[in-house]
Short mmCIF file of C-alpha atoms in Angstrom, two decimals:
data_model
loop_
_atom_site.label_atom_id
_atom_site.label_comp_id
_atom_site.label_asym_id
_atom_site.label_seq_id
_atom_site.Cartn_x
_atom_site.Cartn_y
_atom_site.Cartn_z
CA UNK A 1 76.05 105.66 103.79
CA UNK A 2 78.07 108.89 103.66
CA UNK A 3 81.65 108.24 104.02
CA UNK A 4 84.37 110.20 105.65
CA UNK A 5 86.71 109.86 102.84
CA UNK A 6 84.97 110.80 99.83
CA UNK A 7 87.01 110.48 96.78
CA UNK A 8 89.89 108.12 97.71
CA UNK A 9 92.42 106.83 95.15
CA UNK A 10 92.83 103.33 93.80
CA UNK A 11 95.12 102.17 91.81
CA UNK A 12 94.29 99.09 89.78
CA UNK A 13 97.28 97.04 88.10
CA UNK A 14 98.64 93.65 88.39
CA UNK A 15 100.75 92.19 90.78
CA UNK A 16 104.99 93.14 89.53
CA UNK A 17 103.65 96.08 87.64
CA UNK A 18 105.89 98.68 89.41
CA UNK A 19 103.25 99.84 91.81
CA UNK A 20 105.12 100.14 95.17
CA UNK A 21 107.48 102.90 92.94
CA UNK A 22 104.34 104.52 92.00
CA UNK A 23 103.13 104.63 95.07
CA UNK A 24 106.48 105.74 96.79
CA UNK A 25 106.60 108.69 94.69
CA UNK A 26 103.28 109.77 95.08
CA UNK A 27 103.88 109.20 99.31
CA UNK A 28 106.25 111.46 98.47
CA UNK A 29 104.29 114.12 98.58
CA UNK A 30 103.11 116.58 100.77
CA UNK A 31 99.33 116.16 100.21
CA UNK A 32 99.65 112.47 99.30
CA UNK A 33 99.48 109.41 101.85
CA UNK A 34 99.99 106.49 99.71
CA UNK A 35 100.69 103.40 102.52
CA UNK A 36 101.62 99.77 101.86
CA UNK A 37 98.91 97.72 100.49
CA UNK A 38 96.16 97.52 102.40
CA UNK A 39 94.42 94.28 101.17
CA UNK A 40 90.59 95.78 101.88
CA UNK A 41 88.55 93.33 100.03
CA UNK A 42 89.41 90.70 102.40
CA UNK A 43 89.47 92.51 105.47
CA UNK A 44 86.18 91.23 106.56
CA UNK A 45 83.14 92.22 109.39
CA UNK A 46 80.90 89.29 110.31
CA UNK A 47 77.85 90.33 113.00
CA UNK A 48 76.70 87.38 115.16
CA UNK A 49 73.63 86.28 114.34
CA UNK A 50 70.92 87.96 116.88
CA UNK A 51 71.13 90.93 118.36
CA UNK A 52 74.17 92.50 116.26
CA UNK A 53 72.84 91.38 113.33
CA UNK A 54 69.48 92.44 113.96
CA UNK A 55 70.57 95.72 115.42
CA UNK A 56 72.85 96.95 112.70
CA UNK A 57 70.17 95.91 109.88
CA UNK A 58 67.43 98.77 111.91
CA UNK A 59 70.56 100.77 111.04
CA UNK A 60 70.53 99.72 107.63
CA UNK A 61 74.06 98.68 108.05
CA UNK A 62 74.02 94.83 106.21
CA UNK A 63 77.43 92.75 106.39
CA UNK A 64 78.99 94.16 103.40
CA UNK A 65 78.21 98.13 104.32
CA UNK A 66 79.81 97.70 107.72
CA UNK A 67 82.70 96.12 105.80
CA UNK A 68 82.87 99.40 103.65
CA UNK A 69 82.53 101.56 107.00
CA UNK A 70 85.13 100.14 108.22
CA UNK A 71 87.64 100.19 105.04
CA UNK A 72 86.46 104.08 105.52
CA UNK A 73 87.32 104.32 108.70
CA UNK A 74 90.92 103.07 108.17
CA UNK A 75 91.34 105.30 104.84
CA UNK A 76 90.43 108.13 107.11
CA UNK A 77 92.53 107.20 109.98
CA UNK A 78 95.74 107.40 107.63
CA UNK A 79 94.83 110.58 106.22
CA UNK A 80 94.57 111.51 110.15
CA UNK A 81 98.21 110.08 111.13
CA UNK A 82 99.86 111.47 108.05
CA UNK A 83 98.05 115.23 108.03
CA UNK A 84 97.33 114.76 104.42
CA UNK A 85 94.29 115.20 102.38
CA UNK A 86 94.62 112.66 99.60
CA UNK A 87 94.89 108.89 99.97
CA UNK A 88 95.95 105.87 97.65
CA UNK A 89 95.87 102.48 97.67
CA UNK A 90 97.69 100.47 95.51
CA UNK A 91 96.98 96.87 96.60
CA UNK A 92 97.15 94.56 93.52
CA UNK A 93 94.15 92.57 94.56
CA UNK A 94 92.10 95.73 94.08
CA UNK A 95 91.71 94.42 90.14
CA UNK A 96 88.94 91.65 91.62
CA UNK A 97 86.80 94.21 93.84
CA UNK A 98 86.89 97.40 91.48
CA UNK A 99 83.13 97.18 90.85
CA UNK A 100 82.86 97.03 94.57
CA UNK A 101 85.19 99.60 95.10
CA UNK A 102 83.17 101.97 92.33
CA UNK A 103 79.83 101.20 94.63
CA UNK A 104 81.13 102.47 97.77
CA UNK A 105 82.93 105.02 96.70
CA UNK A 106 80.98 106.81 93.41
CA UNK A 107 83.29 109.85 93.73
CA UNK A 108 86.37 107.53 93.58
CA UNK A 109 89.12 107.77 91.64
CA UNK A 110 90.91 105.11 89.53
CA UNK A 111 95.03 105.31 88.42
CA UNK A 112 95.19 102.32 86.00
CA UNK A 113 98.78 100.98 86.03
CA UNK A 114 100.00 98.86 82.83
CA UNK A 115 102.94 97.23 82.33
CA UNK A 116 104.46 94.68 79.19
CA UNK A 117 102.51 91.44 80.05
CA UNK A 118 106.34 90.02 79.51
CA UNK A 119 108.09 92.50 82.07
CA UNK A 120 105.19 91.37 84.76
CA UNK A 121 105.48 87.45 84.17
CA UNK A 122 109.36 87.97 83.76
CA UNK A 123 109.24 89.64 87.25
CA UNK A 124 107.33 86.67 88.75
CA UNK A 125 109.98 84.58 86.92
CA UNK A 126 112.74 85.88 88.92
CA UNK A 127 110.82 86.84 92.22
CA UNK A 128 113.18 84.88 94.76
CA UNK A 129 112.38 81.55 95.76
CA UNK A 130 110.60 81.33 93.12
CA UNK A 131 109.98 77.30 91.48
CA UNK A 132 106.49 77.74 89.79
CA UNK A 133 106.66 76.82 85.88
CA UNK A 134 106.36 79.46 82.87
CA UNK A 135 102.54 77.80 82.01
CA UNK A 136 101.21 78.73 85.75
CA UNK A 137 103.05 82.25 85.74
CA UNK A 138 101.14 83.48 82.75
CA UNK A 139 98.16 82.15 84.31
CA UNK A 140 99.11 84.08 87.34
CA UNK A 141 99.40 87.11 85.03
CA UNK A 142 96.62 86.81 83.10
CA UNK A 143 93.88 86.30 86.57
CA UNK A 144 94.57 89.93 86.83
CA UNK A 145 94.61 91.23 83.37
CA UNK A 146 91.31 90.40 82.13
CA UNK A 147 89.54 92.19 85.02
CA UNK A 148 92.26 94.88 84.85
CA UNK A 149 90.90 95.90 80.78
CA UNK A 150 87.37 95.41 81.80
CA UNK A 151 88.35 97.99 84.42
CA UNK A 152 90.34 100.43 82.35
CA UNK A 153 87.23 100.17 79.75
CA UNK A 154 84.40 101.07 82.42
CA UNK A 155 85.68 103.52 84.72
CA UNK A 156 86.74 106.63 83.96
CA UNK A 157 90.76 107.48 85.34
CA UNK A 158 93.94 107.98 83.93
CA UNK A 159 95.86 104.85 82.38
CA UNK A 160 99.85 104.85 83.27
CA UNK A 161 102.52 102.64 81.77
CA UNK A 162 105.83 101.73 84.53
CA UNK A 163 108.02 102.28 81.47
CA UNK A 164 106.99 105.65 80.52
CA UNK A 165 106.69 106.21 84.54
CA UNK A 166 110.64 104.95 85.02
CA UNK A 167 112.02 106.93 81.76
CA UNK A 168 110.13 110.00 82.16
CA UNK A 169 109.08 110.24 86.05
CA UNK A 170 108.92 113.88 86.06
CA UNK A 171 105.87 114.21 83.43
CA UNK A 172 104.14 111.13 84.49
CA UNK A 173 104.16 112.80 87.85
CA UNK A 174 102.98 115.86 86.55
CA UNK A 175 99.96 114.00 84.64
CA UNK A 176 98.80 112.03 88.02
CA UNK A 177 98.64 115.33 89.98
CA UNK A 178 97.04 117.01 87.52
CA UNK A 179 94.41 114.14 88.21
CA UNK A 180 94.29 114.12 91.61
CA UNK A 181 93.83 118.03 91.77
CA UNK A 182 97.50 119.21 93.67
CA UNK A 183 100.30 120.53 92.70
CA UNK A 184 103.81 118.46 91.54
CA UNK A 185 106.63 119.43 93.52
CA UNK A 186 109.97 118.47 92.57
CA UNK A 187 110.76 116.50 95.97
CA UNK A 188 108.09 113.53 94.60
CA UNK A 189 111.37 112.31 93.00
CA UNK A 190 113.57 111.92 95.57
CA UNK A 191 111.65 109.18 96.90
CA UNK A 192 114.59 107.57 98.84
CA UNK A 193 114.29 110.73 101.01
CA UNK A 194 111.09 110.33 102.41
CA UNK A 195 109.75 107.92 104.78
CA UNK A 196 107.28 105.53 103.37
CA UNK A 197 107.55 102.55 105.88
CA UNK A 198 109.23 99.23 105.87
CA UNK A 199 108.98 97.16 102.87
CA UNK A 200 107.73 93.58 104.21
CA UNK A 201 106.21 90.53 102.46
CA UNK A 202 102.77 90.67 101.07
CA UNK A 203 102.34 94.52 101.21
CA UNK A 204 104.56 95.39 98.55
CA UNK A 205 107.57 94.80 96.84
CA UNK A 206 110.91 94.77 98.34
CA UNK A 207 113.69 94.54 96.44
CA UNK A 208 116.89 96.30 96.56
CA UNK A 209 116.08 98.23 93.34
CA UNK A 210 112.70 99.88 95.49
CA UNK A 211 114.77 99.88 98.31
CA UNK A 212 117.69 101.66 96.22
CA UNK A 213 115.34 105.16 96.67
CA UNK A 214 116.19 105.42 93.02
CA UNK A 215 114.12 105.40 89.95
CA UNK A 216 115.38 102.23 88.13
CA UNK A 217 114.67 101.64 84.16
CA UNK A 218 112.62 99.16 83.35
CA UNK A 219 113.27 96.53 80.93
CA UNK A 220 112.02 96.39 77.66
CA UNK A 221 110.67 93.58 75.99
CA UNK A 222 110.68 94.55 72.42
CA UNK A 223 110.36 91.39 69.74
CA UNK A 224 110.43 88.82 72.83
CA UNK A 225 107.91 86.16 71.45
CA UNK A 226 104.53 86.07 73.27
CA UNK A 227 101.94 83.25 74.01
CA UNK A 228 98.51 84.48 72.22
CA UNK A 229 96.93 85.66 75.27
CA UNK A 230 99.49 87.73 76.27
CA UNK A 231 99.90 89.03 72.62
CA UNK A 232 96.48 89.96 73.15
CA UNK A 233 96.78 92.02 75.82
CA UNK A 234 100.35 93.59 74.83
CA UNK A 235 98.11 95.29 71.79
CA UNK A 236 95.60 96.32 74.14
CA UNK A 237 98.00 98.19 76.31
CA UNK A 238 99.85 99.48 72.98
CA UNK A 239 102.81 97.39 73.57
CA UNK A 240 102.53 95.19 69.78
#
């Protein structure tokens, strides 16, 4: 079915990979609506059985296209509120649906965010509150790296790194507008003045360093021991 936003942006990283920075500097600018995660893939449509279900099928509208109408509809309607032309989600879960996400959208693009497999379980570490054991963290970690390089290696997009992003913001910038076709403006930067929302659970993170408006560094993980799978991975991403 045609779609009303044609070429939307997703960005497909882990979960404590520095995407609600990423995404507050590109919300930053003028062209760019880049919201709090929007959690599509389980945002679901269900027809009753009967009439609806028989009706939308003569439409050829099945249960999972009138799912991806209506994630459409609601990438459209916050290009509409914000006046902008370009939209991004950055919801981590988007690493489990990006085949999905390739089939409704063909002209979609893909911002693939990496980050040391040690700085993302380290974040989970010290996430507040919580009590879950190293073992089940890097478990955590590693649900969404596997389909996260099976990602980067299919689609084409344009692969990021948070470190690079916190220690040189200004050409990282520059590469991801290049991308998305508009021009870098200065005030992408200066995220703290710009209004991107409250930060709540579940849609984001909201710490006081993303609350801070500043670009914190990121830590850096070099000669930290690693378990063998997230060795693997820390080559991968050009980490090792």
């Amino acid at each position: 079915m045609p779609r009303q936003v044609s070429s939307p942006v997703f960005v497909i990283a882990p979960v404590r990979s520095g995407s609600t920075l990423l995404r507050t500097l590109l919300n930053s600018h003028s062209r760019i609506r880049a919201p709090h995660e929007l959690h599509l893939r389980t945002l679901r449509v269900q027809p009753t059985p009967g009439f609806s279900e028989e009706s939308m099928l003569e439409l050829g509208l099945d249960q999972v296209e009138l799912e991806h109408v209506l994630w459409d509809r609601i990438l459209h309607l916050e290009l509409e509120r914000s006046g902008k032309d370009v939209i991004v989600d950055k919801t981590p879960g988007n690493v489990f649906v990006w085949e999905r996400l390739k089939y409704a959208w063909p002209d979609a693009r893909f911002l693939f965010l990496l980050r040391h497999p040690e700085g993302v379980v380290s974040s989970l570490e010290n996430r507040k509150g919580n009590t879950a054991a190293r073992e089940t963290l890097e478990a955590n970690a590693l649900k969404y790296f596997k389909p996260l390089e099976k990602a980067r290696r299919t689609l084409d997009g344009l692969t990021l790194r948070y470190e690079e992003l916190t220690a040189e913001p200004e050409r990282v910038t520059r590469e991801v507008c290049d991308y998305l076709g508009v021009p870098w403006e200065q005030g992408m930067l200066d995220y703290g003045k710009h209004d991107h929302g409250r930060f709540l659970p579940n849609l984001g993170d909201r710490s006081d360093a993303i609350k801070s408006g500043r670009i914190q560094p990121a830590r850096t993980f070099e000669g930290v021991a690693l378990s063998s799978q997230l060795a693997k991975y820390a080559a991968a991403w050009g980490y090792a």
